[in-house]
Coordinates of C-alpha atoms and ligand atoms in Angstrom, one line a residue:
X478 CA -12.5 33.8 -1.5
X479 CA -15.8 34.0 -3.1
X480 CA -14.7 35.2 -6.6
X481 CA -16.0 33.3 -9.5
X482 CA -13.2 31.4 -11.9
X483 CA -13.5 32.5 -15.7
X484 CA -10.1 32.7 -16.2
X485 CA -7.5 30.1 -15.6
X486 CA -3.4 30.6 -16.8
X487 CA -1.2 27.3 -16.8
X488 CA 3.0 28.3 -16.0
X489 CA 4.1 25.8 -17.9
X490 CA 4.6 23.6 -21.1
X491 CA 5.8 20.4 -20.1
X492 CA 4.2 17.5 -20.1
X493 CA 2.3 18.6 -16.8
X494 CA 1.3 21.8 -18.5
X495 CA 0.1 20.3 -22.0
X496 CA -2.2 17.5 -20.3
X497 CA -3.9 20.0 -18.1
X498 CA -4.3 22.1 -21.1
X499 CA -5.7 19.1 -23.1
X500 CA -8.3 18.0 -20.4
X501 CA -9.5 21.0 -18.9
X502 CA -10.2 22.8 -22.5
X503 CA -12.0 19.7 -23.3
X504 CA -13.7 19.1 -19.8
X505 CA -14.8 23.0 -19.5
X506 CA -15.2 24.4 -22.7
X507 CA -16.5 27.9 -21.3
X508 CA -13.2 28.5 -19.1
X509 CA -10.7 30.7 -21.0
X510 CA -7.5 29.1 -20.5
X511 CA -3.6 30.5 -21.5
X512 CA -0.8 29.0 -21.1
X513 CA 2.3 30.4 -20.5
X514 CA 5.8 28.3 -21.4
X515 CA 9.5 29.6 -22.4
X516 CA 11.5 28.4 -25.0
X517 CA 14.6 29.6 -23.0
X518 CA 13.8 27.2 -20.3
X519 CA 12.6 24.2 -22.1
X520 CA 11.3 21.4 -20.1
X521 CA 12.9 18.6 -18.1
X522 CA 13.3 16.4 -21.2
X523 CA 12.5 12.7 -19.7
X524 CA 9.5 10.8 -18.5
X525 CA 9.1 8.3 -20.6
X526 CA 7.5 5.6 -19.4
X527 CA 3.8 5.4 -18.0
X528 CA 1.5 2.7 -16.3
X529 CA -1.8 1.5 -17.8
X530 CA -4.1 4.3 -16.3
X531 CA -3.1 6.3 -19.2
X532 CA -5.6 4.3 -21.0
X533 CA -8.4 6.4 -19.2
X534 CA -6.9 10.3 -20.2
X535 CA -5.8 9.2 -23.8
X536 CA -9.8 7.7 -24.2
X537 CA -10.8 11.0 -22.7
X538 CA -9.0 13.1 -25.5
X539 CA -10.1 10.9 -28.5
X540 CA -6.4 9.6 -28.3
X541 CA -6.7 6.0 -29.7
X542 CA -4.0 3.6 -28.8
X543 CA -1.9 2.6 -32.1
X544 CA -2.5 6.6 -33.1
X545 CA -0.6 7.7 -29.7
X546 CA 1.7 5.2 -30.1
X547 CA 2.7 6.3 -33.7
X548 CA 2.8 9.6 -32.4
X549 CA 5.0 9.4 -29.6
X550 CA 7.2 7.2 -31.7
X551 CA 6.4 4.5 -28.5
X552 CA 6.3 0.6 -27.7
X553 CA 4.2 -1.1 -25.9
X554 CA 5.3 -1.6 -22.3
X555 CA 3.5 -5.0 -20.4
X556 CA 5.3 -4.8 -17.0
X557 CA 9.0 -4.0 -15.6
X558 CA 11.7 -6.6 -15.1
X559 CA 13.3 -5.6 -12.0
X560 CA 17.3 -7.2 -11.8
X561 CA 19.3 -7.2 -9.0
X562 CA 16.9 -6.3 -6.3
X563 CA 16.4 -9.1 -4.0
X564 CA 19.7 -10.3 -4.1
X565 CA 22.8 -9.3 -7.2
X566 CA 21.9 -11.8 -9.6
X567 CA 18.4 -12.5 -9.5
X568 CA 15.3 -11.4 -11.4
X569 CA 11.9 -10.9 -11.3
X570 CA 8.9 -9.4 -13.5
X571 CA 6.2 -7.0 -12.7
X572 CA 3.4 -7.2 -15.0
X573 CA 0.4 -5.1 -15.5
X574 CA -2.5 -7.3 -15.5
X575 CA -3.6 -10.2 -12.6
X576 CA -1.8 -12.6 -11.8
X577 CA -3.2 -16.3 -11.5
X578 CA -7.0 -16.7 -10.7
X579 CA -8.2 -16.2 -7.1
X580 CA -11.7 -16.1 -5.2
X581 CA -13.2 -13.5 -3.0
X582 CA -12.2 -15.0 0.0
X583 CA -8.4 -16.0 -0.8
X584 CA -6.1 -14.7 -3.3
X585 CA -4.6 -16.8 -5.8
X586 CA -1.0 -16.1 -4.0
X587 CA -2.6 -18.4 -1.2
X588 CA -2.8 -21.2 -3.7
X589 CA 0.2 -20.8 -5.1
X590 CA 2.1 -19.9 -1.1
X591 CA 0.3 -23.4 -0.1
X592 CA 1.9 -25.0 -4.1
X593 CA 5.3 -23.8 -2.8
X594 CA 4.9 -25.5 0.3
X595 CA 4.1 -28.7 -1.9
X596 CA 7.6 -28.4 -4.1
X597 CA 4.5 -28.0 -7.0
X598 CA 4.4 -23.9 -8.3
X599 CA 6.6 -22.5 -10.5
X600 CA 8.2 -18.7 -10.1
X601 CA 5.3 -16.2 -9.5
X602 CA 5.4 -14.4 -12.4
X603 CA 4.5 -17.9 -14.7
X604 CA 1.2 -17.3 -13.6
X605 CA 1.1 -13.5 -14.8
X606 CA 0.2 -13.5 -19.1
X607 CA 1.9 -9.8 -19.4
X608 CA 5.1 -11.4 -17.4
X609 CA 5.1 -14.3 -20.2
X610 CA 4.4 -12.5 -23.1
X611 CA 7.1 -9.5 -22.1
X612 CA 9.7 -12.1 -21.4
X613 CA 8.8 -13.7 -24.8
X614 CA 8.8 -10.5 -26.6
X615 CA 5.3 -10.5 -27.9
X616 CA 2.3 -8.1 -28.0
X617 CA -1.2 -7.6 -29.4
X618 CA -3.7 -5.5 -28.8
X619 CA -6.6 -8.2 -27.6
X620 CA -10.4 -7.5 -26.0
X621 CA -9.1 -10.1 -22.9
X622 CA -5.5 -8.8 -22.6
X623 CA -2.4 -8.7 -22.4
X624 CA -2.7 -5.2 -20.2
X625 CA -0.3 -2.9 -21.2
X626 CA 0.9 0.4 -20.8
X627 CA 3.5 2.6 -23.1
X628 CA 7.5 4.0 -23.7
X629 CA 7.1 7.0 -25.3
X630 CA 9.0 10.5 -26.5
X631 CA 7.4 12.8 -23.9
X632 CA 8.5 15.8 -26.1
X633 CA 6.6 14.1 -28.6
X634 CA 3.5 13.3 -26.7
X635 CA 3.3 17.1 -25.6
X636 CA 3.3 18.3 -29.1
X637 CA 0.3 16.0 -29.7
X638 CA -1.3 17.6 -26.5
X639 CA -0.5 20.8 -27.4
X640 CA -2.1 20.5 -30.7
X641 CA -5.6 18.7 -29.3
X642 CA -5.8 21.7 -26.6
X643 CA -4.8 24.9 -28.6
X644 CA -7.4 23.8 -31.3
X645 CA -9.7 23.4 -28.4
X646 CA -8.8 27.2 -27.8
X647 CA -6.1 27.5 -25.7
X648 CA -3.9 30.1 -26.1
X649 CA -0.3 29.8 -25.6
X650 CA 2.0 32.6 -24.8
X651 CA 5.7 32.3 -25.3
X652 CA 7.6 33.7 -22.7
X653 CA 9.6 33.9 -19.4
X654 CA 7.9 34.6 -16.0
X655 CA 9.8 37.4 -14.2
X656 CA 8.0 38.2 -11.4
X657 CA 4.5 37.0 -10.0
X658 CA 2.2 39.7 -8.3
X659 CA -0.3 38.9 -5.6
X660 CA -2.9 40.4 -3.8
X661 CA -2.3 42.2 -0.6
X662 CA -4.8 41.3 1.3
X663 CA -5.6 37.8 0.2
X664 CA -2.4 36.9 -1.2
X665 CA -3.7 35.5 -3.8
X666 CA -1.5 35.1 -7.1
X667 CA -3.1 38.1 -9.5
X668 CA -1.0 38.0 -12.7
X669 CA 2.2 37.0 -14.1
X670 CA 4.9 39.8 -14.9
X671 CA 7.3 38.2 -18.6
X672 CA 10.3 39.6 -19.3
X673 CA 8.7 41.4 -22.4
X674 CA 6.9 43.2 -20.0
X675 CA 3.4 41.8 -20.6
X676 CA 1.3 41.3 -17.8
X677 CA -0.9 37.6 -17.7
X678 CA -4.0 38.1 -15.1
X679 CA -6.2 35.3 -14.4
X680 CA -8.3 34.4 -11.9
X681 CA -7.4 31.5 -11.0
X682 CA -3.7 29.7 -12.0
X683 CA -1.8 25.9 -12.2
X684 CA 1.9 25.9 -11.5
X685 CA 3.1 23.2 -13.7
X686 CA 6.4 25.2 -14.1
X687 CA 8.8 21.7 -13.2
X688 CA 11.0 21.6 -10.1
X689 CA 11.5 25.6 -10.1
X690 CA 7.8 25.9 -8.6
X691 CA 7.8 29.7 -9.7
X692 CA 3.8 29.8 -8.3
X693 CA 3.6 27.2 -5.3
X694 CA 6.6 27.4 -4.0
X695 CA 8.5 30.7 -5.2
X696 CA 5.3 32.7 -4.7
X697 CA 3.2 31.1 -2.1
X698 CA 6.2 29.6 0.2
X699 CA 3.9 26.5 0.3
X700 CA 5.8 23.8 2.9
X701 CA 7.2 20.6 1.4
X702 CA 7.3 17.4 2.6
X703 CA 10.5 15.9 2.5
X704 CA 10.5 12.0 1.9
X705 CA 14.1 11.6 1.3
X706 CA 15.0 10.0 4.7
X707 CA 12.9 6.9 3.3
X708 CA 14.0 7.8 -0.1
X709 CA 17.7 9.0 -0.4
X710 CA 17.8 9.1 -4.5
X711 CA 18.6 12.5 -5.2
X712 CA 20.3 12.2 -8.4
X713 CA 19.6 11.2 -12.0
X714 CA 21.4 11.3 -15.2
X715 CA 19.8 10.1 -18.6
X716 CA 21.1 9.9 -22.3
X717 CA 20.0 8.3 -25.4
X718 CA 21.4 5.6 -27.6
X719 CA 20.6 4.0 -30.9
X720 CA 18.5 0.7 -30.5
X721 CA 20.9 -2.3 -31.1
X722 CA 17.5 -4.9 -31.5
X723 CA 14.2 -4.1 -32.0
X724 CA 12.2 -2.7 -28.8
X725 CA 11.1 -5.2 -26.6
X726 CA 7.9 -4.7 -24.8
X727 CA 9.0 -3.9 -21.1
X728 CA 10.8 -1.4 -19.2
X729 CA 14.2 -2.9 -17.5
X730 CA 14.9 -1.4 -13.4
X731 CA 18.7 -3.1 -13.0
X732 CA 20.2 -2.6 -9.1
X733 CA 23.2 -1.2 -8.7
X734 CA 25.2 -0.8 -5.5
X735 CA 23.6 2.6 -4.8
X736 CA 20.5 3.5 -7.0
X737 CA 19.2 1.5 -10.1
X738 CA 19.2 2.3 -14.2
X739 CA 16.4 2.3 -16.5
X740 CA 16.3 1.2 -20.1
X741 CA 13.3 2.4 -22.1
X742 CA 12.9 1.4 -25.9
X743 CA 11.2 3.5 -28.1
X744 CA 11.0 2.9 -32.0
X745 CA 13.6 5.3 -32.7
X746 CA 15.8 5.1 -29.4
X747 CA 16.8 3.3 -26.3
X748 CA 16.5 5.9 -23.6
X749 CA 18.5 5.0 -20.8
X750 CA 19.5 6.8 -17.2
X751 CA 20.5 5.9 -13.8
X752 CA 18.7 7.4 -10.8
X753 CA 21.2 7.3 -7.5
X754 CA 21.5 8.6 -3.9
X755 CA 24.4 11.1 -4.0
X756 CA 25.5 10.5 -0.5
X757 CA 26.2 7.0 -1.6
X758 CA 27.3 7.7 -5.2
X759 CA 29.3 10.5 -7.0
X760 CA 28.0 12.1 -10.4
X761 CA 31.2 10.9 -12.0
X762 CA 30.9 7.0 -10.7
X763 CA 27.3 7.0 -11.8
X764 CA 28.0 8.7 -15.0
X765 CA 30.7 5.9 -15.4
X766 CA 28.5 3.3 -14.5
X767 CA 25.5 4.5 -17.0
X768 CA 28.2 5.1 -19.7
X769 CA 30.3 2.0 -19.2
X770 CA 26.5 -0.3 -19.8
X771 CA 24.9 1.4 -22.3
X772 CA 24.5 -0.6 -25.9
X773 CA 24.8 1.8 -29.1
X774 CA 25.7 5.0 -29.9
X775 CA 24.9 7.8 -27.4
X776 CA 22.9 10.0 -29.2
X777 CA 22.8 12.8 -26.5
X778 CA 25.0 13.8 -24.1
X779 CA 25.0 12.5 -19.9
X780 CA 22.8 15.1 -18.2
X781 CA 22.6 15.5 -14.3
X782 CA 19.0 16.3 -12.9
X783 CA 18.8 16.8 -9.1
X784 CA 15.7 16.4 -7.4
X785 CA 14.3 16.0 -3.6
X786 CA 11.4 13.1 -3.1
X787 CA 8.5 14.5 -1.2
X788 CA 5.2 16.8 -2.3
X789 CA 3.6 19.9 -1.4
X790 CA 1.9 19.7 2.0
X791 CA -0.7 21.4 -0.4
X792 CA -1.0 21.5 -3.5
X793 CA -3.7 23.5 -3.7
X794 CA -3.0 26.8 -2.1
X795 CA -5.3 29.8 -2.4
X796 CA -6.3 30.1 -5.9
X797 CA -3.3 27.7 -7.0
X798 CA -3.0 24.5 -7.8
X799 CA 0.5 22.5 -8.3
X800 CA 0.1 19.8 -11.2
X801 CA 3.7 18.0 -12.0
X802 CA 7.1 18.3 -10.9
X803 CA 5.9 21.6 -9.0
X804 CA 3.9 19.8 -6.8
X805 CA 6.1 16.9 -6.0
X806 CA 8.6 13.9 -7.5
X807 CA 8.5 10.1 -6.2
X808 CA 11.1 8.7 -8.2
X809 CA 10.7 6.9 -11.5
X810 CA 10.9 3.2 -10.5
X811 CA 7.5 2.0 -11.2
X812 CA 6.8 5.4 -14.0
X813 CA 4.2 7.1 -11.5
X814 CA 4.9 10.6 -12.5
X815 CA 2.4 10.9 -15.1
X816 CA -0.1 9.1 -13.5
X817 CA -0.3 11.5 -10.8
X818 CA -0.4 14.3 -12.8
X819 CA -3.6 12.6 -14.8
X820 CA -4.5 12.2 -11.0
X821 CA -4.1 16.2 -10.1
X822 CA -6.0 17.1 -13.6
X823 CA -9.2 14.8 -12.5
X824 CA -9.7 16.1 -9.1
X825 CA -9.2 19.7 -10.1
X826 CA -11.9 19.3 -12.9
X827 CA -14.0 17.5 -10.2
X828 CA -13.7 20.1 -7.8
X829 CA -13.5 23.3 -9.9
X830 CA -14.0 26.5 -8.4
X831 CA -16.4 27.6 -10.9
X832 CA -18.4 29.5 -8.6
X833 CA -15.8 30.7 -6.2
X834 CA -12.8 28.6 -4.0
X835 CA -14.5 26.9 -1.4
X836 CA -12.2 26.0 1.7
X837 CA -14.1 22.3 1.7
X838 CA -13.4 21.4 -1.2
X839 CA -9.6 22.7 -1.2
X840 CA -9.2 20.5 1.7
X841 CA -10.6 17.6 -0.2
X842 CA -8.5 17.6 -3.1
X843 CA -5.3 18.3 -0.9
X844 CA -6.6 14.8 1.1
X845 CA -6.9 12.8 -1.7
X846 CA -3.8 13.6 -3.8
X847 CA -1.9 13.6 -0.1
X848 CA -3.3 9.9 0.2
X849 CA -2.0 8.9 -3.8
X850 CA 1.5 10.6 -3.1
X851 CA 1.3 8.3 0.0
X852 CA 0.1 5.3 -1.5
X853 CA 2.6 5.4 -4.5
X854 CA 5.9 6.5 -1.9
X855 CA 5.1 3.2 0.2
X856 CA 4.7 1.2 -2.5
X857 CA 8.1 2.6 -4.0
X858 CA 9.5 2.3 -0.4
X859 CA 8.7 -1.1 -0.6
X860 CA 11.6 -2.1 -3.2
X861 CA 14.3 -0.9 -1.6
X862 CA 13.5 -1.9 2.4
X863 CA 12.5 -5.8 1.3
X864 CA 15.6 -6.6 0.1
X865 CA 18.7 -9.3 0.8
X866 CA 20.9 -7.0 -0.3
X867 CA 23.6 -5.7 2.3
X868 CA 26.4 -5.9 0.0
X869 CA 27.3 -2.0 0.5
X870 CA 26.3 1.3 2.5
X871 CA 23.2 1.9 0.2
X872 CA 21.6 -1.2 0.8
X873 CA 22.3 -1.6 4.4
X874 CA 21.2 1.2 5.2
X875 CA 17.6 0.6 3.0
X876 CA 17.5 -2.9 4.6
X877 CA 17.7 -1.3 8.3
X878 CA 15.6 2.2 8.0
X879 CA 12.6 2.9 9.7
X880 CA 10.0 1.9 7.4
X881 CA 6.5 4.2 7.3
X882 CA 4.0 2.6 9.8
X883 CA 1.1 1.8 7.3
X884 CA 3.7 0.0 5.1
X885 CA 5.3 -2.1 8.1
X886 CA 1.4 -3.5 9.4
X887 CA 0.9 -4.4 5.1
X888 CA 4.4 -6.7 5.7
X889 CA 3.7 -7.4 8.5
X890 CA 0.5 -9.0 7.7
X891 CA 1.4 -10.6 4.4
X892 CA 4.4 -11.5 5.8
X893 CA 2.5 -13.1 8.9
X894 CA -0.8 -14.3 7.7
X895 CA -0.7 -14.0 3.8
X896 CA -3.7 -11.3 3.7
X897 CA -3.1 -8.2 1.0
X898 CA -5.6 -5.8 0.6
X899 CA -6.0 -2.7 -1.7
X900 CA -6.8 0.4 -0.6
X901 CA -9.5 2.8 -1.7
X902 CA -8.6 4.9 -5.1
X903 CA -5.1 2.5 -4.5
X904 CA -3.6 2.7 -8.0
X905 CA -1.5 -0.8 -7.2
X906 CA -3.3 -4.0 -6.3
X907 CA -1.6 -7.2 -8.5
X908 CA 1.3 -5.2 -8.2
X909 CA 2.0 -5.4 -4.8
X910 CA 1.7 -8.9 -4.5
X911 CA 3.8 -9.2 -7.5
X912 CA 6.6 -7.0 -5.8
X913 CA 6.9 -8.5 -2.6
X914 CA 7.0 -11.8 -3.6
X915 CA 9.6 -10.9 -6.2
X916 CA 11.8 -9.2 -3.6
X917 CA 11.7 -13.1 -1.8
X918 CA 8.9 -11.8 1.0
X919 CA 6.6 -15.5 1.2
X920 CA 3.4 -15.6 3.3
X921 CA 4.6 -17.8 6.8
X922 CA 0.7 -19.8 6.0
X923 CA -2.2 -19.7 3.6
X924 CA -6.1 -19.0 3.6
X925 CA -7.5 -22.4 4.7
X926 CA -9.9 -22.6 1.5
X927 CA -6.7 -23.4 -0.2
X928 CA -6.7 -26.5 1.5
X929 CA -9.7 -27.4 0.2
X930 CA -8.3 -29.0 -2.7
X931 CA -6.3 -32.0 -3.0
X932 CA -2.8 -31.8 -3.7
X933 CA -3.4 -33.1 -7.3
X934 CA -6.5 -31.0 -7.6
X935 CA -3.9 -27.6 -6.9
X936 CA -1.3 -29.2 -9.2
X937 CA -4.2 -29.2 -12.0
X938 CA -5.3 -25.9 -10.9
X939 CA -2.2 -24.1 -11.1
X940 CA -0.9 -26.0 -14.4
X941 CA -4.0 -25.2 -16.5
X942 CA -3.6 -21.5 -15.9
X943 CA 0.3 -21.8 -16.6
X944 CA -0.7 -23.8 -20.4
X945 CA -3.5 -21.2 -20.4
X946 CA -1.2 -18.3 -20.4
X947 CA 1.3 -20.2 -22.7
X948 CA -1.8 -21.0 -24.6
X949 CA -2.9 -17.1 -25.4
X950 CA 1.3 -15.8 -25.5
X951 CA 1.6 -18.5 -28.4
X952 CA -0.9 -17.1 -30.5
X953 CA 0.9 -13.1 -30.2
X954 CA 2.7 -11.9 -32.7
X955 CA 6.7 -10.4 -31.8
X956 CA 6.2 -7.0 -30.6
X957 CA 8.9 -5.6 -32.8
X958 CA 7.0 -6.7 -35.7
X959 CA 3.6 -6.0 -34.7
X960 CA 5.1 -2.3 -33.9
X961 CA 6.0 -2.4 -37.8
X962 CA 2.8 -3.1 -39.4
X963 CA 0.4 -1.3 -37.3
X964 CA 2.0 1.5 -35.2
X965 CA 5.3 2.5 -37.2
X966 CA 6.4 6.4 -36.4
X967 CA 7.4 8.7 -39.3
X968 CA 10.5 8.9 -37.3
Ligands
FAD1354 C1 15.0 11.3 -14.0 C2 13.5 11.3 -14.2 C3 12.9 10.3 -14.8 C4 11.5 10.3 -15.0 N1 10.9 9.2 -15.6 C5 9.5 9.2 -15.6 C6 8.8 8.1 -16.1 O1 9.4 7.1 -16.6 N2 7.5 8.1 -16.1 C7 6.8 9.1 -15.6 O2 5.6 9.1 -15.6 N3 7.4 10.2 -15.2 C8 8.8 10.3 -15.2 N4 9.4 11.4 -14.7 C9 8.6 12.6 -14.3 C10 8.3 13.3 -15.6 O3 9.4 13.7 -16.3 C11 7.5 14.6 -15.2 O4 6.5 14.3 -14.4 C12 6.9 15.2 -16.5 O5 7.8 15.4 -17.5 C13 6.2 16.5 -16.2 O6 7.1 17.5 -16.0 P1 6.6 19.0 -15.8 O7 5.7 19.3 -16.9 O8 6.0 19.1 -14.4 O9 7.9 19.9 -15.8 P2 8.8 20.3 -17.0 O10 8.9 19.4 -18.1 O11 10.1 20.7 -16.4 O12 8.1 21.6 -17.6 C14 8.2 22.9 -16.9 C15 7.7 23.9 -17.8 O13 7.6 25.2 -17.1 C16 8.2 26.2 -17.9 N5 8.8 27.2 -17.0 C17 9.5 27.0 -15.9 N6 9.9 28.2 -15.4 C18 9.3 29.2 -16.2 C19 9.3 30.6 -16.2 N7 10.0 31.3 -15.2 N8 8.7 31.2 -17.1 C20 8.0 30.5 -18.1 N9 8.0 29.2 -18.2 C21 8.6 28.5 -17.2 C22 9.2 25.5 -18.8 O14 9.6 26.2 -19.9 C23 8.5 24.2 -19.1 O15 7.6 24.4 -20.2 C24 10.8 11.4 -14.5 C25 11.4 12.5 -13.9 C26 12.8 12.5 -13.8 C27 13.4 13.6 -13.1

């Protein structure tokens, strides 16, 4: 359809809605852009943990790190501590920077693989600064690191976002979407019908209306891809408590016999959830289980959210585009939500159909979000199927399944000849070296330069970086502390 785009509505005012607001007022200042949310509906409520791309969008708004952090009554976040994944009992830290120091031939997991084979490296994750500093509670802001990404109150963050993008002249329009009108003959979406009875037209709009999909799926029967036979987690409840210690700077992922729990600190409050398949798990074990572990005082009340893993086939369909949980949900394990939705804001700003919707470049945004859903679902995949754990249904049946071909050949080869390497646009890179090791997957040999040194030679190599990171974690201050003086909420 060759009709030019003035006019853009966003369904939606979650967190999805709010950063596409923020970014494309501030992107194209001569679109006129409304968005349309309803107080009756409210939003999904959680979300609360992000990964360090964030970085990028906050910079784009003028969002400065301790100011966001303030604002969204956050903490810092350096990594995740994953527990009871490889095996009940054990342990093992994903941190957001690089771990170790490599070359451009061999990875510095090929140092350490041929260390192990010595009796000479330590755990992994020694070798990683945001793994020491998390684990020792401390954090600064610093020009060579620690990496770090943030806990924070989503509601919180879209009031900020809300503020930036109606001062950048959004309009918002409170109200509840009763029925969607299309075009005949193209079927394109041509206004939006609210239960006041005002009609919203636009030219072009972005369902970021949550799992109801009122625009992509409702409206434009777009087909769904259904990942939950690699992903069976169906099931989440979350609640809130008051913090018993101050925050500490990582998020906590603690295996259970059929699912996992999350503990986020915030400055004000510990959120907390569990996240479970329910063909494996009733709501009233898991509430139980999340009830019976939670520290301090619930301050809100056990809430059941359903959801189905998977994305739109596409997500942009005719003069729609599906940013959020209306375009798809990977569960929150490694707190990729966000990041896609920052993902599905870029490319639609990249490719916008100022000029009219051109087939071409449909079909290139649809490709590369299809290829970061796909990316991020492996990599997720990856937790559950490289595992010890057989100890009940769940887990024998994640130990056993049929895992996606691209992921099997990236085991396979690690596995086999201790080659990683990152795709193109991959989000994940240290990370997956970081997870696989930790879930007890060790390279069967090594690149041969790492045989170039002596075995005394590696011993130094791989002790001064360990003193080095102790070195720079030594000189940090506690994160609790630092959150004090420098980014303390109101709240
Ligand atoms: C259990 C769980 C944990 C999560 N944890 C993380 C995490 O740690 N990190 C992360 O990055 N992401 C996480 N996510 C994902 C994250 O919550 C979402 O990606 C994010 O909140 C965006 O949601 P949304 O804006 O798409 O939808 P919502 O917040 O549901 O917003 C939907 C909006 O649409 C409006 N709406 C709906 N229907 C209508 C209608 N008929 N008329 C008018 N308005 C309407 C609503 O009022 C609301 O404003 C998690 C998700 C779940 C389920």
């Amino acid at each position: 359809m060759n009709k030019t785009v003035n006019k853009v509505v966003i369904l939606g005012g979650g967190t999805a809605g709010w950063m596409t607001a923020a970014l494309l007022s501030k992107a194209l200042t001569k679109v006129d852009i409304t968005l349309v949310e309803s107080d009756q509906i409210g939003t999904i409520g959680v979300g609360e943990a992000t990964i360090p791309s964030l970085h990028f969008f906050n910079d784009m708004l003028g969002i400065n790190s301790s100011e966001f952090t303030k604002t969204t009554s956050g903490s810092f976040k350096l990594g995740i501590q994953f527990e009871n994944w490889q095996k009940p009992g054990s342990s093992y830290f994903h941190g957001f920077g690089s771990t170790g120091l490599g070359m451009w031939a061999a990875g510095f997991h090929e140092y350490w693989q041929r260390g192990l084979e010595l009796g000479i490296s330590k755990p992994f994750s020694n070798y990683n600064l945001e793994g020491q500093a998390a684990q020792q509670g401390k954090f600064a802001h610093q020009k060579d690191g620690p990496n770090f990404a943030y806990h924070l109150d989503a509601n919180l963050y879209a009031k900020l976002l809300r503020e930036k993008a109606t001062n950048q002249s959004v309009t918002r329009i409170e109200g509840l979407v009763e029925r969607v009108n299309t075009d005949e003959e193209t079927g394109h979406i041509s206004s939006l019908k609210l239960q006041n009875g005002t009609e919203v037209k636009a030219d072009f709009f972005i369902d970021c209306s949550g799992f109801a999909g009122i625009l992509i799926d409702k409206t434009l029967k777009t087909p769904f891809v259904d990942w939950s036979h690699w992903l069976p987690m169906d099931r989440a409840i979350a609640v809130q408590t008051k913090l018993t210690a101050p925050p500490l700077p990582y998020t906590r992922s603690i295996a259970n016999h059929a699912g996992w729990q999350w503990r986020i600190p915030l400055q004000h409050r510990m959120g907390n959830g569990i996240v479970y398949a329910s063909e494996y798990m009733s709501d009233d074990e898991a509430k139980d289980i999340l009830t019976s572990s939670i520290e301090g005082e619930m301050l809100t009340e056990p809430r059941v959210i359903k959801f189905k893993t998977g994305h739109r086939k596409k997500l942009w369909n005719k003069n729609c585009v599906a940013i959020g949980l209306a375009g798809g949900f990977i569960e929150p394990l490694e707190s990729t939500a966000i990041h896609i939705i920052q993902q599905g804001i870029m490319q639609l700003i990249k490719y916008f159909p100022t000029y009219g919707i051109n087939e071409l470049e449909v079909d290139e945004y649809n490709y590369y979000m299809d290829m970061d859903y796909n990316d991020i679902k492996d990599f997720i995949i990856l937790h559950y199927v490289q595992t010890e754990r057989e100890d009940s249904p769940f887990w024998k049946f994640c130990k056993n399944m049929e895992v996606p071909t691209a992921l099997k050949q990236r085991m396979d080869m690690f596995k086999q000849t201790g080659r990683f390497v990152q795709r193109k646009n991959e989000i994940f890179n240290d990370s997956w070296l970081q997870v696989m090791i930790g879930q007890g997957l060790i390279p069967d040999q090594h690149h041969p330069i790492a045989d170039e040194m002596s075995e005394q030679e590696l011993k130094g190599f791989l002790d001064n970086i360990e003193q080095d990171i102790q070195k720079t974690v030594s000189t940090l201050p506690n994160h609790g502390e630092y959150l004090n003086r420098f980014c303390k909420s109101d709240l």
